[in-house]
Amino acid sequence: MSTVAVRVDVRRELLEWARDRSGLPAEDLARRFPKFGEWLAGDINPTLKQLETFAQATHAPIGFLLLEEPPEESMPIPDFRTMGDATVRNASADLLDTVYQCQQRQEWYSNFARTSGEGPVKPVASIDPNTDTVEAARVFRNALDFGREQRGGTWSEALRRLAEQAENVGVLVMVNGVVGSNTHRKLNPREFRGFALVDALAPLVFINGAD
């Protein structure tokens, strides 16, 4: 006895939202989902299995695809290091997931530091939004001990030295070129080169290793 495939009524707006959010090239999406155009036109609904595969491919929570309208995903943090200081307006799923993962790790370490009785990271705790930029840079330069003579002979040596010094001070430094451990989700340096998450107990700096 054959089994009837369960089809799911998904709104066109949600399919378009997941497609645009994923940043996948249109030809890749069309190749993986030949009936995507028919889904958008309402000629046929995807099966539950097809929708699950589509959600996985576009890195969209499947529950979001069952909503009445696309969710509003606000940027988790206000600023990023970008090429030419360009503004990140519509964050990709890769960027959002990277920020979320870093926030989770930061929260865990912050709680761990608090229960362990560790004090705040001094150069971070000594600065607030009203601190002059030049003064803030001086505080961190002194804390990191990163003068010209400490930078080594190559940029990679300088980066390694800077990361080590930051970790010695108490800053969490993460360098990764993909989302988590997923080698199929390479981060795009044209979208962002890095970001910082401020926390007195667990300040975190993420560097896009694909840059």
mmCIF file of C-alpha atoms in Angstrom:
data_model
loop_
_atom_site.group_PDB
_atom_site.id
_atom_site.type_symbol
_atom_site.label_atom_id
_atom_site.label_comp_id
_atom_site.label_asym_id
_atom_site.label_seq_id
_atom_site.Cartn_x
_atom_site.Cartn_y
_atom_site.Cartn_z
ATOM 1 C CA MET A 1 0.000 0.000 0.000
ATOM 2 C CA SER A 2 1.462 3.321 -1.058
ATOM 3 C CA THR A 3 1.862 6.158 1.412
ATOM 4 C CA VAL A 4 0.363 9.554 0.552
ATOM 5 C CA ALA A 5 2.924 12.325 0.950
ATOM 6 C CA VAL A 6 1.922 14.986 3.445
ATOM 7 C CA ARG A 7 2.050 18.421 1.825
ATOM 8 C CA VAL A 8 2.421 21.644 3.771
ATOM 9 C CA ASP A 9 0.727 24.910 2.873
ATOM 10 C CA VAL A 10 3.537 27.486 3.090
ATOM 11 C CA ARG A 11 3.049 31.139 2.307
ATOM 12 C CA ARG A 12 5.038 32.539 -0.610
ATOM 13 C CA GLU A 13 6.438 35.328 1.594
ATOM 14 C CA LEU A 14 8.037 32.798 3.937
ATOM 15 C CA LEU A 15 9.690 30.911 1.075
ATOM 16 C CA GLU A 16 11.068 34.159 -0.333
ATOM 17 C CA TRP A 17 12.244 35.242 3.131
ATOM 18 C CA ALA A 18 14.169 31.997 3.643
ATOM 19 C CA ARG A 19 15.671 32.216 0.148
ATOM 20 C CA ASP A 20 16.825 35.811 0.559
ATOM 21 C CA ARG A 21 18.081 35.235 4.109
ATOM 22 C CA SER A 22 20.186 32.263 3.041
ATOM 23 C CA GLY A 23 22.120 34.192 0.398
ATOM 24 C CA LEU A 24 22.184 31.078 -1.795
ATOM 25 C CA PRO A 25 22.610 31.706 -5.540
ATOM 26 C CA ALA A 26 19.313 31.325 -7.403
ATOM 27 C CA GLU A 27 20.750 28.636 -9.684
ATOM 28 C CA ASP A 28 21.865 26.542 -6.704
ATOM 29 C CA LEU A 29 18.430 26.755 -5.158
ATOM 30 C CA ALA A 30 16.730 25.877 -8.444
ATOM 31 C CA ARG A 31 19.003 22.872 -8.902
ATOM 32 C CA ARG A 32 18.356 21.530 -5.425
ATOM 33 C CA PHE A 33 14.635 22.294 -5.471
ATOM 34 C CA PRO A 34 13.331 22.016 -9.068
ATOM 35 C CA LYS A 35 9.752 22.701 -7.975
ATOM 36 C CA PHE A 36 10.613 25.852 -6.024
ATOM 37 C CA GLY A 37 9.060 28.043 -8.713
ATOM 38 C CA GLU A 38 5.836 26.038 -8.465
ATOM 39 C CA TRP A 39 5.860 26.430 -4.678
ATOM 40 C CA LEU A 40 6.130 30.190 -5.085
ATOM 41 C CA ALA A 41 3.352 30.260 -7.673
ATOM 42 C CA GLY A 42 1.087 28.200 -5.423
ATOM 43 C CA ASP A 43 0.707 25.485 -8.059
ATOM 44 C CA ILE A 44 1.851 22.831 -5.608
ATOM 45 C CA ASN A 45 2.853 22.700 -1.960
ATOM 46 C CA PRO A 46 6.092 21.087 -0.790
ATOM 47 C CA THR A 47 5.912 17.821 1.058
ATOM 48 C CA LEU A 48 6.890 17.848 4.706
ATOM 49 C CA LYS A 49 10.152 16.137 3.811
ATOM 50 C CA GLN A 50 10.874 18.691 1.071
ATOM 51 C CA LEU A 51 10.146 21.562 3.465
ATOM 52 C CA GLU A 52 12.470 20.091 6.077
ATOM 53 C CA THR A 53 15.237 19.772 3.465
ATOM 54 C CA PHE A 54 14.565 23.334 2.258
ATOM 55 C CA ALA A 55 14.752 24.669 5.826
ATOM 56 C CA GLN A 56 18.042 22.866 6.365
ATOM 57 C CA ALA A 57 19.482 24.144 3.079
ATOM 58 C CA THR A 58 18.517 27.758 3.809
ATOM 59 C CA HIS A 59 19.479 27.537 7.513
ATOM 60 C CA ALA A 60 15.993 28.661 8.507
ATOM 61 C CA PRO A 61 14.192 27.174 11.526
ATOM 62 C CA ILE A 62 11.372 25.109 10.049
ATOM 63 C CA GLY A 63 8.948 26.585 12.563
ATOM 64 C CA PHE A 64 9.518 30.016 11.019
ATOM 65 C CA LEU A 65 8.331 28.704 7.652
ATOM 66 C CA LEU A 66 4.944 27.877 9.155
ATOM 67 C CA LEU A 67 4.262 31.422 10.329
ATOM 68 C CA GLU A 68 1.743 33.778 8.764
ATOM 69 C CA GLU A 69 4.420 36.306 7.850
ATOM 70 C CA PRO A 70 8.231 36.522 7.889
ATOM 71 C CA PRO A 71 9.704 37.154 11.342
ATOM 72 C CA GLU A 72 11.588 40.353 12.068
ATOM 73 C CA GLU A 73 15.154 39.402 12.942
ATOM 74 C CA SER A 74 16.886 42.377 14.441
ATOM 75 C CA MET A 75 20.653 42.674 14.361
ATOM 76 C CA PRO A 76 21.957 41.237 17.637
ATOM 77 C CA ILE A 77 24.786 43.795 17.833
ATOM 78 C CA PRO A 78 25.042 47.339 16.463
ATOM 79 C CA ASP A 79 28.402 47.324 14.731
ATOM 80 C CA PHE A 80 30.813 45.127 12.775
ATOM 81 C CA ARG A 81 34.273 45.340 11.310
ATOM 82 C CA THR A 82 33.655 45.480 7.561
ATOM 83 C CA MET A 83 35.536 46.244 4.369
ATOM 84 C CA GLY A 84 35.562 49.981 3.849
ATOM 85 C CA ASP A 85 33.469 50.406 7.026
ATOM 86 C CA ALA A 86 30.366 49.445 5.044
ATOM 87 C CA THR A 87 27.118 49.074 7.000
ATOM 88 C CA VAL A 88 25.601 45.605 7.437
ATOM 89 C CA ARG A 89 21.916 46.155 6.665
ATOM 90 C CA ASN A 90 20.485 42.685 6.102
ATOM 91 C CA ALA A 91 22.536 40.114 7.947
ATOM 92 C CA SER A 92 22.897 36.704 6.340
ATOM 93 C CA ALA A 93 21.985 33.503 8.134
ATOM 94 C CA ASP A 94 25.710 32.758 8.433
ATOM 95 C CA LEU A 95 26.419 36.031 10.219
ATOM 96 C CA LEU A 96 23.386 35.738 12.493
ATOM 97 C CA ASP A 97 24.200 32.163 13.488
ATOM 98 C CA THR A 98 27.827 33.117 14.163
ATOM 99 C CA VAL A 99 26.786 35.967 16.454
ATOM 100 C CA TYR A 100 24.266 33.743 18.244
ATOM 101 C CA GLN A 101 26.910 31.063 18.834
ATOM 102 C CA CYS A 102 29.384 33.612 20.171
ATOM 103 C CA GLN A 103 26.742 35.082 22.476
ATOM 104 C CA GLN A 104 25.966 31.628 23.867
ATOM 105 C CA ARG A 105 29.636 30.909 24.522
ATOM 106 C CA GLN A 106 30.140 34.325 26.065
ATOM 107 C CA GLU A 107 27.139 33.854 28.356
ATOM 108 C CA TRP A 108 28.451 30.465 29.477
ATOM 109 C CA TYR A 109 31.928 31.796 30.248
ATOM 110 C CA SER A 110 30.569 34.896 31.957
ATOM 111 C CA ASN A 111 28.477 32.720 34.277
ATOM 112 C CA PHE A 112 31.473 30.464 34.880
ATOM 113 C CA ALA A 113 33.703 33.438 35.722
ATOM 114 C CA ARG A 114 31.077 34.826 38.078
ATOM 115 C CA THR A 115 30.602 31.559 39.992
ATOM 116 C CA SER A 116 34.388 31.101 40.132
ATOM 117 C CA GLY A 117 34.814 34.481 41.767
ATOM 118 C CA GLU A 118 36.819 35.999 38.926
ATOM 119 C CA GLY A 119 36.915 39.766 38.738
ATOM 120 C CA PRO A 120 36.145 41.915 35.693
ATOM 121 C CA VAL A 121 38.670 42.329 32.894
ATOM 122 C CA LYS A 122 40.289 45.586 33.959
ATOM 123 C CA PRO A 123 40.800 47.405 30.636
ATOM 124 C CA VAL A 124 37.192 46.655 29.636
ATOM 125 C CA ALA A 125 35.709 47.560 33.017
ATOM 126 C CA SER A 126 37.643 50.843 33.097
ATOM 127 C CA ILE A 127 36.022 52.126 29.901
ATOM 128 C CA ASP A 128 32.459 53.232 29.261
ATOM 129 C CA PRO A 129 30.671 54.732 26.220
ATOM 130 C CA ASN A 130 31.631 58.225 27.363
ATOM 131 C CA THR A 131 35.368 57.482 27.337
ATOM 132 C CA ASP A 132 37.311 59.417 24.725
ATOM 133 C CA THR A 133 38.315 57.212 21.784
ATOM 134 C CA VAL A 134 41.987 58.109 22.001
ATOM 135 C CA GLU A 135 42.008 57.408 25.721
ATOM 136 C CA ALA A 136 40.280 54.054 25.202
ATOM 137 C CA ALA A 137 42.863 53.098 22.598
ATOM 138 C CA ARG A 138 45.674 54.074 24.970
ATOM 139 C CA VAL A 139 44.220 51.914 27.757
ATOM 140 C CA PHE A 140 44.007 48.869 25.521
ATOM 141 C CA ARG A 141 47.389 49.451 23.896
ATOM 142 C CA ASN A 142 49.029 49.552 27.317
ATOM 143 C CA ALA A 143 47.088 46.512 28.553
ATOM 144 C CA LEU A 144 47.956 44.479 25.458
ATOM 145 C CA ASP A 145 51.624 45.538 25.470
ATOM 146 C CA PHE A 146 51.513 45.728 21.687
ATOM 147 C CA GLY A 147 54.035 48.345 20.715
ATOM 148 C CA ARG A 148 55.887 48.293 17.414
ATOM 149 C CA GLU A 149 58.740 46.245 18.821
ATOM 150 C CA GLN A 150 56.312 43.509 19.970
ATOM 151 C CA ARG A 151 54.609 43.002 16.609
ATOM 152 C CA GLY A 152 57.119 40.674 14.960
ATOM 153 C CA GLY A 153 58.142 40.635 11.319
ATOM 154 C CA THR A 154 54.942 39.510 9.570
ATOM 155 C CA TRP A 155 51.251 40.303 9.831
ATOM 156 C CA SER A 156 50.454 36.704 10.830
ATOM 157 C CA GLU A 157 52.994 36.867 13.629
ATOM 158 C CA ALA A 158 51.569 40.192 14.746
ATOM 159 C CA LEU A 159 48.032 38.781 14.750
ATOM 160 C CA ARG A 160 49.095 35.730 16.750
ATOM 161 C CA ARG A 161 50.941 37.939 19.235
ATOM 162 C CA LEU A 162 47.969 40.288 19.594
ATOM 163 C CA ALA A 163 45.531 37.380 20.140
ATOM 164 C CA GLU A 164 47.802 35.860 22.783
ATOM 165 C CA GLN A 165 48.128 39.153 24.604
ATOM 166 C CA ALA A 166 44.370 39.706 24.505
ATOM 167 C CA GLU A 167 43.740 36.244 25.956
ATOM 168 C CA ASN A 168 46.320 36.879 28.679
ATOM 169 C CA VAL A 169 44.394 40.000 29.662
ATOM 170 C CA GLY A 170 41.123 38.026 29.789
ATOM 171 C CA VAL A 171 39.582 38.637 26.365
ATOM 172 C CA LEU A 172 38.084 35.626 24.550
ATOM 173 C CA VAL A 173 39.493 35.580 21.017
ATOM 174 C CA MET A 174 37.802 33.414 18.399
ATOM 175 C CA VAL A 175 39.014 32.986 14.823
ATOM 176 C CA ASN A 176 36.905 30.954 12.414
ATOM 177 C CA GLY A 177 36.222 30.998 8.705
ATOM 178 C CA VAL A 178 33.022 28.927 8.807
ATOM 179 C CA VAL A 179 29.823 28.810 10.845
ATOM 180 C CA GLY A 180 30.642 26.674 13.868
ATOM 181 C CA SER A 181 32.229 23.503 12.519
ATOM 182 C CA ASN A 182 30.189 23.408 9.294
ATOM 183 C CA THR A 183 32.768 23.538 6.488
ATOM 184 C CA HIS A 184 29.949 24.002 3.954
ATOM 185 C CA ARG A 185 29.062 27.391 5.447
ATOM 186 C CA LYS A 186 32.059 29.582 4.725
ATOM 187 C CA LEU A 187 31.856 33.085 6.146
ATOM 188 C CA ASN A 188 31.934 35.916 3.642
ATOM 189 C CA PRO A 189 34.576 38.554 4.514
ATOM 190 C CA ARG A 190 32.784 41.006 2.234
ATOM 191 C CA GLU A 191 29.891 40.932 4.680
ATOM 192 C CA PHE A 192 31.923 41.236 7.872
ATOM 193 C CA ARG A 193 35.513 40.863 9.016
ATOM 194 C CA GLY A 194 34.848 40.576 12.736
ATOM 195 C CA PHE A 195 32.976 41.919 15.722
ATOM 196 C CA ALA A 196 33.287 42.389 19.482
ATOM 197 C CA LEU A 197 30.846 41.492 22.266
ATOM 198 C CA VAL A 198 31.371 43.579 25.385
ATOM 199 C CA ASP A 199 31.070 41.970 28.815
ATOM 200 C CA ALA A 200 32.988 42.936 31.933
ATOM 201 C CA LEU A 201 33.714 39.294 32.807
ATOM 202 C CA ALA A 202 33.908 37.751 29.349
ATOM 203 C CA PRO A 203 34.679 40.257 26.568
ATOM 204 C CA LEU A 204 34.819 38.457 23.234
ATOM 205 C CA VAL A 205 36.392 39.286 19.880
ATOM 206 C CA PHE A 206 35.498 37.259 16.794
ATOM 207 C CA ILE A 207 37.730 37.380 13.708
ATOM 208 C CA ASN A 208 36.490 36.117 10.352
ATOM 209 C CA GLY A 209 39.178 33.590 9.459
ATOM 210 C CA ALA A 210 38.085 33.640 5.816
ATOM 211 C CA ASP A 211 39.317 37.239 5.536
#
